[in-house]
């Protein structure tokens, strides 16, 4: 498909929960034993390599129909370490597209982290840090979870601040775990406001333009209408640009034949603008192409998963990627 000539530049920012991208080596510091050759998942080198091919193929297609190029930035969830990221960006579909990554090991017991892939020709990182999340139960016992990854940088000449999230799961029940995600939202907003203050101080001290363009991406384990999103984030000057995508028949994952949109993108209101030469939000979508779907059986149309329980299916992921397209005139 040819892309018509345009008077604007387009850039895709995506998020993809890649469903347990583990290497085959047992790391005694985390609970990854099942993802080894003799572990419960019988995770062999051939299965690992097939997973890399599939995930890299999916990434290479996100937003391509709309922009004619690969994503500028991809936030990832459920990656084990730097080795899997090195292996991923070395895949043929990505190797010639100037991707680098930012990653920090998090305290998650399973060893699944978030990461930030970016095209070095269009995004220049200036600062990054893990945002540690402090959770504890009523007895004061610490509940370890994934860090939030914070990255500052310049995308196509525009300073942006991006947060990659993977919030606590609903494994123990949605209502039981609601408070955890509400608390993560509170800590995220605290970090954003702290950075806002630092940005204003820098602008005043150096007499430069400081950006308040903030983009929040991730797997929130909540839908757009849940309190953690609706009350915890949006009233602080954010627009959930992916919220309208959730339908009865569409989402980013499917649980017990019900669609959810846990994977979301939220942007600061400053990204709805008509400022010349500035980045602005254009549109968002779910990349739920037929290639990522189950094509037969009772799960037809749902994400083609790598595993269903203990059963190896050899698919892509149990989530579809979501993405937003930004333009610059």
PDB file of C-alpha atoms in Angstrom:
ATOM      1  CA  UNK A   1       0.000   0.000   0.000  1.00  0.00           C
ATOM      2  CA  UNK A   2       1.518   3.340  -1.030  1.00  0.00           C
ATOM      3  CA  UNK A   3       1.377   6.269   1.379  1.00  0.00           C
ATOM      4  CA  UNK A   4       0.356   9.566  -0.246  1.00  0.00           C
ATOM      5  CA  UNK A   5       2.630  12.586   0.037  1.00  0.00           C
ATOM      6  CA  UNK A   6       1.786  14.674   3.093  1.00  0.00           C
ATOM      7  CA  UNK A   7       2.511  18.121   4.500  1.00  0.00           C
ATOM      8  CA  UNK A   8       3.071  16.662   7.967  1.00  0.00           C
ATOM      9  CA  UNK A   9       5.276  14.076   9.652  1.00  0.00           C
ATOM     10  CA  UNK A  10       3.728  11.145  11.527  1.00  0.00           C
ATOM     11  CA  UNK A  11       5.095   9.137  14.440  1.00  0.00           C
ATOM     12  CA  UNK A  12       3.654   6.073  16.140  1.00  0.00           C
ATOM     13  CA  UNK A  13       3.902   5.464  19.882  1.00  0.00           C
ATOM     14  CA  UNK A  14       2.777   1.955  20.822  1.00  0.00           C
ATOM     15  CA  UNK A  15       2.409  -0.294  23.828  1.00  0.00           C
ATOM     16  CA  UNK A  16       2.558  -4.087  23.757  1.00  0.00           C
ATOM     17  CA  UNK A  17       2.267  -6.613  26.565  1.00  0.00           C
ATOM     18  CA  UNK A  18       4.249  -9.438  24.983  1.00  0.00           C
ATOM     19  CA  UNK A  19       3.187 -12.252  27.351  1.00  0.00           C
ATOM     20  CA  UNK A  20       6.202 -13.571  29.198  1.00  0.00           C
ATOM     21  CA  UNK A  21       9.190 -12.880  26.972  1.00  0.00           C
ATOM     22  CA  UNK A  22      11.698 -15.014  28.884  1.00  0.00           C
ATOM     23  CA  UNK A  23      15.004 -16.448  27.745  1.00  0.00           C
ATOM     24  CA  UNK A  24      15.702 -20.136  28.420  1.00  0.00           C
ATOM     25  CA  UNK A  25      18.291 -19.624  31.188  1.00  0.00           C
ATOM     26  CA  UNK A  26      17.283 -20.095  34.812  1.00  0.00           C
ATOM     27  CA  UNK A  27      17.953 -16.956  36.857  1.00  0.00           C
ATOM     28  CA  UNK A  28      18.057 -17.957  40.563  1.00  0.00           C
ATOM     29  CA  UNK A  29      17.130 -14.410  41.645  1.00  0.00           C
ATOM     30  CA  UNK A  30      13.628 -14.589  40.127  1.00  0.00           C
ATOM     31  CA  UNK A  31      10.833 -17.127  39.717  1.00  0.00           C
ATOM     32  CA  UNK A  32      11.521 -18.111  36.103  1.00  0.00           C
ATOM     33  CA  UNK A  33      12.010 -21.860  36.551  1.00  0.00           C
ATOM     34  CA  UNK A  34       8.962 -22.727  34.475  1.00  0.00           C
ATOM     35  CA  UNK A  35      10.485 -20.935  31.493  1.00  0.00           C
ATOM     36  CA  UNK A  36      13.343 -23.389  31.061  1.00  0.00           C
ATOM     37  CA  UNK A  37      13.691 -26.504  28.948  1.00  0.00           C
ATOM     38  CA  UNK A  38      12.784 -28.836  31.814  1.00  0.00           C
ATOM     39  CA  UNK A  39      10.404 -26.448  33.543  1.00  0.00           C
ATOM     40  CA  UNK A  40       6.619 -26.589  33.567  1.00  0.00           C
ATOM     41  CA  UNK A  41       6.346 -24.662  30.282  1.00  0.00           C
ATOM     42  CA  UNK A  42       9.103 -26.695  28.553  1.00  0.00           C
ATOM     43  CA  UNK A  43      10.527 -23.423  27.270  1.00  0.00           C
ATOM     44  CA  UNK A  44      13.099 -24.478  24.682  1.00  0.00           C
ATOM     45  CA  UNK A  45      15.433 -22.428  22.510  1.00  0.00           C
ATOM     46  CA  UNK A  46      13.285 -23.103  19.443  1.00  0.00           C
ATOM     47  CA  UNK A  47      10.157 -21.873  21.205  1.00  0.00           C
ATOM     48  CA  UNK A  48      12.026 -18.787  22.402  1.00  0.00           C
ATOM     49  CA  UNK A  49      13.287 -18.010  18.909  1.00  0.00           C
ATOM     50  CA  UNK A  50       9.801 -18.443  17.450  1.00  0.00           C
ATOM     51  CA  UNK A  51       8.471 -16.016  20.061  1.00  0.00           C
ATOM     52  CA  UNK A  52      11.109 -13.426  19.082  1.00  0.00           C
ATOM     53  CA  UNK A  53      10.200 -13.750  15.409  1.00  0.00           C
ATOM     54  CA  UNK A  54       6.504 -13.309  16.134  1.00  0.00           C
ATOM     55  CA  UNK A  55       6.853 -10.320  18.468  1.00  0.00           C
ATOM     56  CA  UNK A  56       9.279  -8.543  16.134  1.00  0.00           C
ATOM     57  CA  UNK A  57       6.930  -9.177  13.204  1.00  0.00           C
ATOM     58  CA  UNK A  58       4.017  -7.670  15.131  1.00  0.00           C
ATOM     59  CA  UNK A  59       6.034  -4.613  16.170  1.00  0.00           C
ATOM     60  CA  UNK A  60       7.164  -4.025  12.593  1.00  0.00           C
ATOM     61  CA  UNK A  61       3.523  -3.710  11.490  1.00  0.00           C
ATOM     62  CA  UNK A  62       2.086  -1.485  14.231  1.00  0.00           C
ATOM     63  CA  UNK A  63       0.888   1.731  12.621  1.00  0.00           C
ATOM     64  CA  UNK A  64       2.634   0.919   9.357  1.00  0.00           C
ATOM     65  CA  UNK A  65      -0.545   1.038   7.292  1.00  0.00           C
ATOM     66  CA  UNK A  66      -1.218   4.586   8.515  1.00  0.00           C
ATOM     67  CA  UNK A  67       2.329   6.013   8.518  1.00  0.00           C
ATOM     68  CA  UNK A  68       4.371   3.845   6.166  1.00  0.00           C
ATOM     69  CA  UNK A  69       7.048   3.299   8.807  1.00  0.00           C
ATOM     70  CA  UNK A  70       7.750   1.413  12.012  1.00  0.00           C
ATOM     71  CA  UNK A  71       6.874   2.846  15.433  1.00  0.00           C
ATOM     72  CA  UNK A  72       9.089   5.586  16.847  1.00  0.00           C
ATOM     73  CA  UNK A  73       8.534   4.311  20.397  1.00  0.00           C
ATOM     74  CA  UNK A  74       7.218   1.026  21.789  1.00  0.00           C
ATOM     75  CA  UNK A  75       6.577   0.424  25.467  1.00  0.00           C
ATOM     76  CA  UNK A  76       6.783  -3.255  26.400  1.00  0.00           C
ATOM     77  CA  UNK A  77       5.510  -5.278  29.346  1.00  0.00           C
ATOM     78  CA  UNK A  78       6.515  -8.748  30.537  1.00  0.00           C
ATOM     79  CA  UNK A  79      10.127  -8.793  29.374  1.00  0.00           C
ATOM     80  CA  UNK A  80      12.641 -10.634  31.535  1.00  0.00           C
ATOM     81  CA  UNK A  81      15.925  -8.811  31.006  1.00  0.00           C
ATOM     82  CA  UNK A  82      18.306  -7.014  28.666  1.00  0.00           C
ATOM     83  CA  UNK A  83      19.213 -10.230  26.862  1.00  0.00           C
ATOM     84  CA  UNK A  84      15.692 -10.702  25.517  1.00  0.00           C
ATOM     85  CA  UNK A  85      15.626  -7.046  24.453  1.00  0.00           C
ATOM     86  CA  UNK A  86      18.968  -7.412  22.666  1.00  0.00           C
ATOM     87  CA  UNK A  87      17.663 -10.527  20.944  1.00  0.00           C
ATOM     88  CA  UNK A  88      14.429  -8.770  20.015  1.00  0.00           C
ATOM     89  CA  UNK A  89      15.966  -5.694  18.382  1.00  0.00           C
ATOM     90  CA  UNK A  90      18.379  -8.002  16.523  1.00  0.00           C
ATOM     91  CA  UNK A  91      15.548  -9.800  14.730  1.00  0.00           C
ATOM     92  CA  UNK A  92      15.508  -9.325  10.914  1.00  0.00           C
ATOM     93  CA  UNK A  93      12.260  -7.310  10.972  1.00  0.00           C
ATOM     94  CA  UNK A  94      13.803  -4.769  13.385  1.00  0.00           C
ATOM     95  CA  UNK A  95      17.576  -4.996  12.977  1.00  0.00           C
ATOM     96  CA  UNK A  96      17.862  -2.340  10.263  1.00  0.00           C
ATOM     97  CA  UNK A  97      15.573   0.191  11.933  1.00  0.00           C
ATOM     98  CA  UNK A  98      17.912   1.815  14.467  1.00  0.00           C
ATOM     99  CA  UNK A  99      16.188   0.548  17.612  1.00  0.00           C
ATOM    100  CA  UNK A 100      17.722   0.890  21.048  1.00  0.00           C
ATOM    101  CA  UNK A 101      16.084   0.316  24.417  1.00  0.00           C
ATOM    102  CA  UNK A 102      15.904   1.468  28.035  1.00  0.00           C
ATOM    103  CA  UNK A 103      15.332  -1.102  30.758  1.00  0.00           C
ATOM    104  CA  UNK A 104      15.767  -1.442  34.526  1.00  0.00           C
ATOM    105  CA  UNK A 105      15.362  -4.616  36.537  1.00  0.00           C
ATOM    106  CA  UNK A 106      12.322  -4.310  38.790  1.00  0.00           C
ATOM    107  CA  UNK A 107      11.553  -6.029  42.117  1.00  0.00           C
ATOM    108  CA  UNK A 108       8.746  -8.113  40.603  1.00  0.00           C
ATOM    109  CA  UNK A 109       9.107 -11.652  41.935  1.00  0.00           C
ATOM    110  CA  UNK A 110       8.455 -13.243  38.555  1.00  0.00           C
ATOM    111  CA  UNK A 111      11.101 -11.048  36.975  1.00  0.00           C
ATOM    112  CA  UNK A 112       8.826  -9.447  34.392  1.00  0.00           C
ATOM    113  CA  UNK A 113       9.683  -5.830  33.686  1.00  0.00           C
ATOM    114  CA  UNK A 114       8.632  -2.999  31.435  1.00  0.00           C
ATOM    115  CA  UNK A 115      10.947  -1.613  28.757  1.00  0.00           C
ATOM    116  CA  UNK A 116      11.155   1.239  26.275  1.00  0.00           C
ATOM    117  CA  UNK A 117      12.172   0.650  22.651  1.00  0.00           C
ATOM    118  CA  UNK A 118      12.878   3.662  20.473  1.00  0.00           C
ATOM    119  CA  UNK A 119      14.096   4.594  17.016  1.00  0.00           C
ATOM    120  CA  UNK A 120      17.318   6.498  17.643  1.00  0.00           C
ATOM    121  CA  UNK A 121      16.857   8.565  14.483  1.00  0.00           C
ATOM    122  CA  UNK A 122      13.671  10.254  15.722  1.00  0.00           C
ATOM    123  CA  UNK A 123      13.762  10.010  19.532  1.00  0.00           C
ATOM    124  CA  UNK A 124      16.649  11.256  21.668  1.00  0.00           C
ATOM    125  CA  UNK A 125      16.416  10.268  25.357  1.00  0.00           C
ATOM    126  CA  UNK A 126      17.761  12.821  27.817  1.00  0.00           C
ATOM    127  CA  UNK A 127      16.916  11.138  31.129  1.00  0.00           C
ATOM    128  CA  UNK A 128      15.355   7.928  32.426  1.00  0.00           C
ATOM    129  CA  UNK A 129      14.674   6.364  35.794  1.00  0.00           C
ATOM    130  CA  UNK A 130      12.610   3.595  37.367  1.00  0.00           C
ATOM    131  CA  UNK A 131       9.745   4.830  39.534  1.00  0.00           C
ATOM    132  CA  UNK A 132       9.590   2.383  42.419  1.00  0.00           C
ATOM    133  CA  UNK A 133       6.058   1.625  43.630  1.00  0.00           C
ATOM    134  CA  UNK A 134       5.564   1.103  47.353  1.00  0.00           C
ATOM    135  CA  UNK A 135       2.632  -1.156  48.232  1.00  0.00           C
ATOM    136  CA  UNK A 136       1.886  -2.889  51.516  1.00  0.00           C
ATOM    137  CA  UNK A 137      -1.062  -4.786  52.929  1.00  0.00           C
ATOM    138  CA  UNK A 138      -3.021  -4.072  56.133  1.00  0.00           C
ATOM    139  CA  UNK A 139      -0.419  -5.945  58.146  1.00  0.00           C
ATOM    140  CA  UNK A 140       2.384  -3.809  56.727  1.00  0.00           C
ATOM    141  CA  UNK A 141       3.772  -6.587  54.513  1.00  0.00           C
ATOM    142  CA  UNK A 142       5.466  -5.189  51.396  1.00  0.00           C
ATOM    143  CA  UNK A 143       3.874  -6.222  48.091  1.00  0.00           C
ATOM    144  CA  UNK A 144       6.470  -6.093  45.332  1.00  0.00           C
ATOM    145  CA  UNK A 145       5.325  -5.043  41.887  1.00  0.00           C
ATOM    146  CA  UNK A 146       6.743  -3.713  38.655  1.00  0.00           C
ATOM    147  CA  UNK A 147       8.416  -0.313  38.590  1.00  0.00           C
ATOM    148  CA  UNK A 148       7.044   2.355  36.280  1.00  0.00           C
ATOM    149  CA  UNK A 149       9.631   3.351  33.674  1.00  0.00           C
ATOM    150  CA  UNK A 150      10.026   7.102  33.204  1.00  0.00           C
ATOM    151  CA  UNK A 151      11.771   8.488  30.113  1.00  0.00           C
ATOM    152  CA  UNK A 152      12.363  12.091  29.110  1.00  0.00           C
ATOM    153  CA  UNK A 153      13.467  12.921  25.595  1.00  0.00           C
ATOM    154  CA  UNK A 154      12.907  14.744  22.353  1.00  0.00           C
ATOM    155  CA  UNK A 155      10.616  13.286  19.691  1.00  0.00           C
ATOM    156  CA  UNK A 156      10.883  14.998  16.318  1.00  0.00           C
ATOM    157  CA  UNK A 157      12.080  18.212  17.945  1.00  0.00           C
ATOM    158  CA  UNK A 158       9.438  18.221  20.688  1.00  0.00           C
ATOM    159  CA  UNK A 159      10.304  17.465  24.352  1.00  0.00           C
ATOM    160  CA  UNK A 160       8.103  14.699  25.793  1.00  0.00           C
ATOM    161  CA  UNK A 161       7.883  12.797  29.052  1.00  0.00           C
ATOM    162  CA  UNK A 162       6.728   9.187  28.807  1.00  0.00           C
ATOM    163  CA  UNK A 163       5.701   6.672  31.475  1.00  0.00           C
ATOM    164  CA  UNK A 164       5.570   2.918  30.762  1.00  0.00           C
ATOM    165  CA  UNK A 165       3.314   1.028  33.182  1.00  0.00           C
ATOM    166  CA  UNK A 166       2.319  -2.495  34.129  1.00  0.00           C
ATOM    167  CA  UNK A 167       0.041  -2.253  37.141  1.00  0.00           C
ATOM    168  CA  UNK A 168      -0.767  -5.028  39.666  1.00  0.00           C
ATOM    169  CA  UNK A 169      -2.832  -7.853  38.243  1.00  0.00           C
ATOM    170  CA  UNK A 170      -6.363  -8.961  39.064  1.00  0.00           C
ATOM    171  CA  UNK A 171      -5.229 -12.485  39.819  1.00  0.00           C
ATOM    172  CA  UNK A 172      -6.729 -12.366  43.337  1.00  0.00           C
ATOM    173  CA  UNK A 173      -9.936 -10.740  42.075  1.00  0.00           C
ATOM    174  CA  UNK A 174     -10.699  -7.289  40.659  1.00  0.00           C
ATOM    175  CA  UNK A 175     -12.375  -5.911  43.799  1.00  0.00           C
ATOM    176  CA  UNK A 176      -9.716  -7.368  46.109  1.00  0.00           C
ATOM    177  CA  UNK A 177      -6.917  -5.679  44.164  1.00  0.00           C
ATOM    178  CA  UNK A 178      -8.644  -2.380  43.236  1.00  0.00           C
ATOM    179  CA  UNK A 179      -6.894  -0.449  45.987  1.00  0.00           C
ATOM    180  CA  UNK A 180      -3.478  -1.491  44.692  1.00  0.00           C
ATOM    181  CA  UNK A 181      -4.084   0.054  41.277  1.00  0.00           C
ATOM    182  CA  UNK A 182      -5.648   3.159  42.797  1.00  0.00           C
ATOM    183  CA  UNK A 183      -2.527   3.565  44.925  1.00  0.00           C
ATOM    184  CA  UNK A 184      -0.239   3.090  41.914  1.00  0.00           C
ATOM    185  CA  UNK A 185      -2.200   5.827  40.113  1.00  0.00           C
ATOM    186  CA  UNK A 186      -1.693   8.131  43.103  1.00  0.00           C
ATOM    187  CA  UNK A 187       2.067   7.491  43.149  1.00  0.00           C
ATOM    188  CA  UNK A 188       2.276   7.998  39.381  1.00  0.00           C
ATOM    189  CA  UNK A 189       0.497  11.356  39.643  1.00  0.00           C
ATOM    190  CA  UNK A 190       2.820  12.382  42.469  1.00  0.00           C
ATOM    191  CA  UNK A 191       5.841  11.678  40.254  1.00  0.00           C
ATOM    192  CA  UNK A 192       4.328  13.587  37.339  1.00  0.00           C
ATOM    193  CA  UNK A 193       3.606  16.625  39.526  1.00  0.00           C
ATOM    194  CA  UNK A 194       7.120  16.506  40.964  1.00  0.00           C
ATOM    195  CA  UNK A 195       8.563  16.522  37.452  1.00  0.00           C
ATOM    196  CA  UNK A 196       6.214  19.392  36.518  1.00  0.00           C
ATOM    197  CA  UNK A 197       7.707  21.464  39.333  1.00  0.00           C
ATOM    198  CA  UNK A 198      11.261  20.589  38.258  1.00  0.00           C
ATOM    199  CA  UNK A 199      10.415  21.490  34.671  1.00  0.00           C
ATOM    200  CA  UNK A 200       8.999  24.887  35.656  1.00  0.00           C
ATOM    201  CA  UNK A 201      12.061  25.600  37.791  1.00  0.00           C
ATOM    202  CA  UNK A 202      14.370  24.716  34.904  1.00  0.00           C
ATOM    203  CA  UNK A 203      12.436  26.970  32.570  1.00  0.00           C
ATOM    204  CA  UNK A 204      12.639  29.890  34.989  1.00  0.00           C
ATOM    205  CA  UNK A 205      16.320  29.392  35.800  1.00  0.00           C
ATOM    206  CA  UNK A 206      17.525  28.922  32.233  1.00  0.00           C
ATOM    207  CA  UNK A 207      14.860  30.934  30.415  1.00  0.00           C
ATOM    208  CA  UNK A 208      14.056  28.065  28.062  1.00  0.00           C
ATOM    209  CA  UNK A 209      10.843  26.459  26.967  1.00  0.00           C
ATOM    210  CA  UNK A 210      10.033  23.483  29.172  1.00  0.00           C
ATOM    211  CA  UNK A 211       7.619  20.841  27.922  1.00  0.00           C
ATOM    212  CA  UNK A 212       4.577  19.583  29.752  1.00  0.00           C
ATOM    213  CA  UNK A 213       3.787  17.026  27.047  1.00  0.00           C
ATOM    214  CA  UNK A 214       3.248  13.835  29.051  1.00  0.00           C
ATOM    215  CA  UNK A 215       2.283  10.454  27.597  1.00  0.00           C
ATOM    216  CA  UNK A 216       1.216   7.554  29.834  1.00  0.00           C
ATOM    217  CA  UNK A 217       1.172   4.099  28.260  1.00  0.00           C
ATOM    218  CA  UNK A 218       0.806   0.628  29.672  1.00  0.00           C
ATOM    219  CA  UNK A 219      -1.150  -2.386  30.793  1.00  0.00           C
ATOM    220  CA  UNK A 220      -3.155  -0.996  33.701  1.00  0.00           C
ATOM    221  CA  UNK A 221      -5.100  -4.183  34.513  1.00  0.00           C
ATOM    222  CA  UNK A 222      -8.118  -1.885  34.647  1.00  0.00           C
ATOM    223  CA  UNK A 223     -10.520  -0.665  31.991  1.00  0.00           C
ATOM    224  CA  UNK A 224     -10.926   3.038  31.118  1.00  0.00           C
ATOM    225  CA  UNK A 225     -14.047   3.322  33.270  1.00  0.00           C
ATOM    226  CA  UNK A 226     -12.418   1.953  36.434  1.00  0.00           C
ATOM    227  CA  UNK A 227     -11.614   4.292  39.307  1.00  0.00           C
ATOM    228  CA  UNK A 228      -7.837   4.075  39.013  1.00  0.00           C
ATOM    229  CA  UNK A 229      -8.045   5.596  35.523  1.00  0.00           C
ATOM    230  CA  UNK A 230     -11.265   7.612  35.590  1.00  0.00           C
ATOM    231  CA  UNK A 231     -10.615   9.257  38.956  1.00  0.00           C
ATOM    232  CA  UNK A 232      -6.902   8.680  39.514  1.00  0.00           C
ATOM    233  CA  UNK A 233      -5.457   9.994  36.247  1.00  0.00           C
ATOM    234  CA  UNK A 234      -7.902  11.781  33.952  1.00  0.00           C
ATOM    235  CA  UNK A 235      -8.873  14.666  36.299  1.00  0.00           C
ATOM    236  CA  UNK A 236      -5.192  15.668  36.388  1.00  0.00           C
ATOM    237  CA  UNK A 237      -5.240  17.041  32.846  1.00  0.00           C
ATOM    238  CA  UNK A 238      -5.123  13.841  30.798  1.00  0.00           C
ATOM    239  CA  UNK A 239      -7.175  12.458  27.927  1.00  0.00           C
ATOM    240  CA  UNK A 240      -7.533   8.702  27.504  1.00  0.00           C
ATOM    241  CA  UNK A 241      -7.251   8.593  23.718  1.00  0.00           C
ATOM    242  CA  UNK A 242      -7.766   4.815  23.644  1.00  0.00           C
ATOM    243  CA  UNK A 243     -10.969   4.782  25.743  1.00  0.00           C
ATOM    244  CA  UNK A 244     -13.341   5.105  22.735  1.00  0.00           C
ATOM    245  CA  UNK A 245     -11.822   1.940  21.249  1.00  0.00           C
ATOM    246  CA  UNK A 246     -13.382  -0.329  23.864  1.00  0.00           C
ATOM    247  CA  UNK A 247     -16.505  -2.023  22.528  1.00  0.00           C
ATOM    248  CA  UNK A 248     -18.579  -5.046  23.429  1.00  0.00           C
ATOM    249  CA  UNK A 249     -16.902  -6.868  20.537  1.00  0.00           C
ATOM    250  CA  UNK A 250     -13.431  -5.294  20.728  1.00  0.00           C
ATOM    251  CA  UNK A 251     -10.589  -4.738  23.181  1.00  0.00           C
ATOM    252  CA  UNK A 252      -6.920  -5.480  23.777  1.00  0.00           C
ATOM    253  CA  UNK A 253      -7.465  -8.790  25.587  1.00  0.00           C
ATOM    254  CA  UNK A 254     -10.262 -11.249  26.169  1.00  0.00           C
ATOM    255  CA  UNK A 255     -10.986 -12.974  29.493  1.00  0.00           C
ATOM    256  CA  UNK A 256     -13.715 -15.583  29.717  1.00  0.00           C
ATOM    257  CA  UNK A 257     -15.165 -14.349  26.414  1.00  0.00           C
ATOM    258  CA  UNK A 258     -15.392 -10.749  27.636  1.00  0.00           C
ATOM    259  CA  UNK A 259     -13.323  -8.003  26.014  1.00  0.00           C
ATOM    260  CA  UNK A 260     -11.238  -5.665  28.166  1.00  0.00           C
ATOM    261  CA  UNK A 261      -9.089  -2.682  27.281  1.00  0.00           C
ATOM    262  CA  UNK A 262      -6.378  -2.903  29.926  1.00  0.00           C
ATOM    263  CA  UNK A 263      -3.788  -1.596  27.450  1.00  0.00           C
ATOM    264  CA  UNK A 264      -4.228   2.153  27.126  1.00  0.00           C
ATOM    265  CA  UNK A 265      -2.592   5.429  26.118  1.00  0.00           C
ATOM    266  CA  UNK A 266      -3.275   8.728  27.882  1.00  0.00           C
ATOM    267  CA  UNK A 267      -1.915  12.088  26.796  1.00  0.00           C
ATOM    268  CA  UNK A 268      -1.698  15.471  28.471  1.00  0.00           C
ATOM    269  CA  UNK A 269      -4.134  18.057  27.183  1.00  0.00           C
ATOM    270  CA  UNK A 270      -1.170  19.998  25.753  1.00  0.00           C
ATOM    271  CA  UNK A 271      -0.970  17.381  22.986  1.00  0.00           C
ATOM    272  CA  UNK A 272      -4.294  18.585  21.645  1.00  0.00           C
ATOM    273  CA  UNK A 273      -2.918  21.719  20.032  1.00  0.00           C
ATOM    274  CA  UNK A 274      -2.518  23.625  16.783  1.00  0.00           C
ATOM    275  CA  UNK A 275       0.870  25.151  17.577  1.00  0.00           C
ATOM    276  CA  UNK A 276       3.063  25.361  14.432  1.00  0.00           C
ATOM    277  CA  UNK A 277       5.940  22.840  14.326  1.00  0.00           C
ATOM    278  CA  UNK A 278       4.680  21.165  17.501  1.00  0.00           C
ATOM    279  CA  UNK A 279       3.755  17.550  18.057  1.00  0.00           C
ATOM    280  CA  UNK A 280       0.046  16.831  18.458  1.00  0.00           C
ATOM    281  CA  UNK A 281      -2.155  13.771  18.899  1.00  0.00           C
ATOM    282  CA  UNK A 282      -3.931  12.598  15.753  1.00  0.00           C
ATOM    283  CA  UNK A 283      -5.566   9.196  16.334  1.00  0.00           C
ATOM    284  CA  UNK A 284      -5.359   5.955  18.314  1.00  0.00           C
ATOM    285  CA  UNK A 285      -6.171   2.350  17.541  1.00  0.00           C
ATOM    286  CA  UNK A 286      -5.769  -1.273  18.582  1.00  0.00           C
ATOM    287  CA  UNK A 287      -3.503  -3.318  16.348  1.00  0.00           C
ATOM    288  CA  UNK A 288      -5.772  -6.367  16.220  1.00  0.00           C
ATOM    289  CA  UNK A 289      -4.900  -7.508  12.723  1.00  0.00           C
ATOM    290  CA  UNK A 290      -6.011 -10.994  11.741  1.00  0.00           C
ATOM    291  CA  UNK A 291      -2.377 -12.159  11.931  1.00  0.00           C
ATOM    292  CA  UNK A 292      -2.507 -11.722  15.740  1.00  0.00           C
ATOM    293  CA  UNK A 293      -5.815 -13.561  16.166  1.00  0.00           C
ATOM    294  CA  UNK A 294      -6.920 -17.107  16.755  1.00  0.00           C
ATOM    295  CA  UNK A 295      -8.380 -18.077  13.418  1.00  0.00           C
ATOM    296  CA  UNK A 296     -10.482 -21.113  14.367  1.00  0.00           C
ATOM    297  CA  UNK A 297     -12.102 -22.888  17.287  1.00  0.00           C
ATOM    298  CA  UNK A 298     -14.061 -21.492  20.211  1.00  0.00           C
ATOM    299  CA  UNK A 299     -11.462 -18.758  20.788  1.00  0.00           C
ATOM    300  CA  UNK A 300     -11.696 -17.545  17.191  1.00  0.00           C
ATOM    301  CA  UNK A 301     -10.975 -13.804  16.965  1.00  0.00           C
ATOM    302  CA  UNK A 302      -9.218 -13.599  20.320  1.00  0.00           C
ATOM    303  CA  UNK A 303      -5.460 -12.914  20.658  1.00  0.00           C
ATOM    304  CA  UNK A 304      -3.344 -15.857  19.480  1.00  0.00           C
ATOM    305  CA  UNK A 305      -1.521 -16.655  22.703  1.00  0.00           C
ATOM    306  CA  UNK A 306       1.836 -18.292  23.309  1.00  0.00           C
ATOM    307  CA  UNK A 307       0.339 -20.400  26.102  1.00  0.00           C
ATOM    308  CA  UNK A 308      -3.155 -21.197  27.292  1.00  0.00           C
ATOM    309  CA  UNK A 309      -2.509 -22.469  30.796  1.00  0.00           C
ATOM    310  CA  UNK A 310       0.259 -25.044  30.410  1.00  0.00           C
ATOM    311  CA  UNK A 311      -0.588 -25.759  26.784  1.00  0.00           C
ATOM    312  CA  UNK A 312       1.829 -24.301  24.256  1.00  0.00           C
ATOM    313  CA  UNK A 313       0.052 -22.668  21.317  1.00  0.00           C
ATOM    314  CA  UNK A 314       2.969 -20.888  19.667  1.00  0.00           C
ATOM    315  CA  UNK A 315       1.130 -17.607  19.128  1.00  0.00           C
ATOM    316  CA  UNK A 316       2.102 -14.002  19.670  1.00  0.00           C
ATOM    317  CA  UNK A 317       0.673 -12.757  22.967  1.00  0.00           C
ATOM    318  CA  UNK A 318      -2.492 -12.765  25.041  1.00  0.00           C
ATOM    319  CA  UNK A 319      -2.743  -8.997  24.409  1.00  0.00           C
ATOM    320  CA  UNK A 320      -3.091  -6.921  21.259  1.00  0.00           C
ATOM    321  CA  UNK A 321      -0.860  -3.837  20.997  1.00  0.00           C
ATOM    322  CA  UNK A 322      -2.391  -0.373  21.192  1.00  0.00           C
ATOM    323  CA  UNK A 323      -0.924   2.665  19.474  1.00  0.00           C
ATOM    324  CA  UNK A 324      -1.335   6.384  18.964  1.00  0.00           C
ATOM    325  CA  UNK A 325      -0.248   8.429  15.965  1.00  0.00           C
ATOM    326  CA  UNK A 326       1.180  11.882  16.531  1.00  0.00           C
ATOM    327  CA  UNK A 327       1.685  14.471  13.836  1.00  0.00           C
ATOM    328  CA  UNK A 328       3.982  17.430  13.366  1.00  0.00           C
ATOM    329  CA  UNK A 329       3.200  20.008  10.679  1.00  0.00           C
TER     330      UNK A 329
END
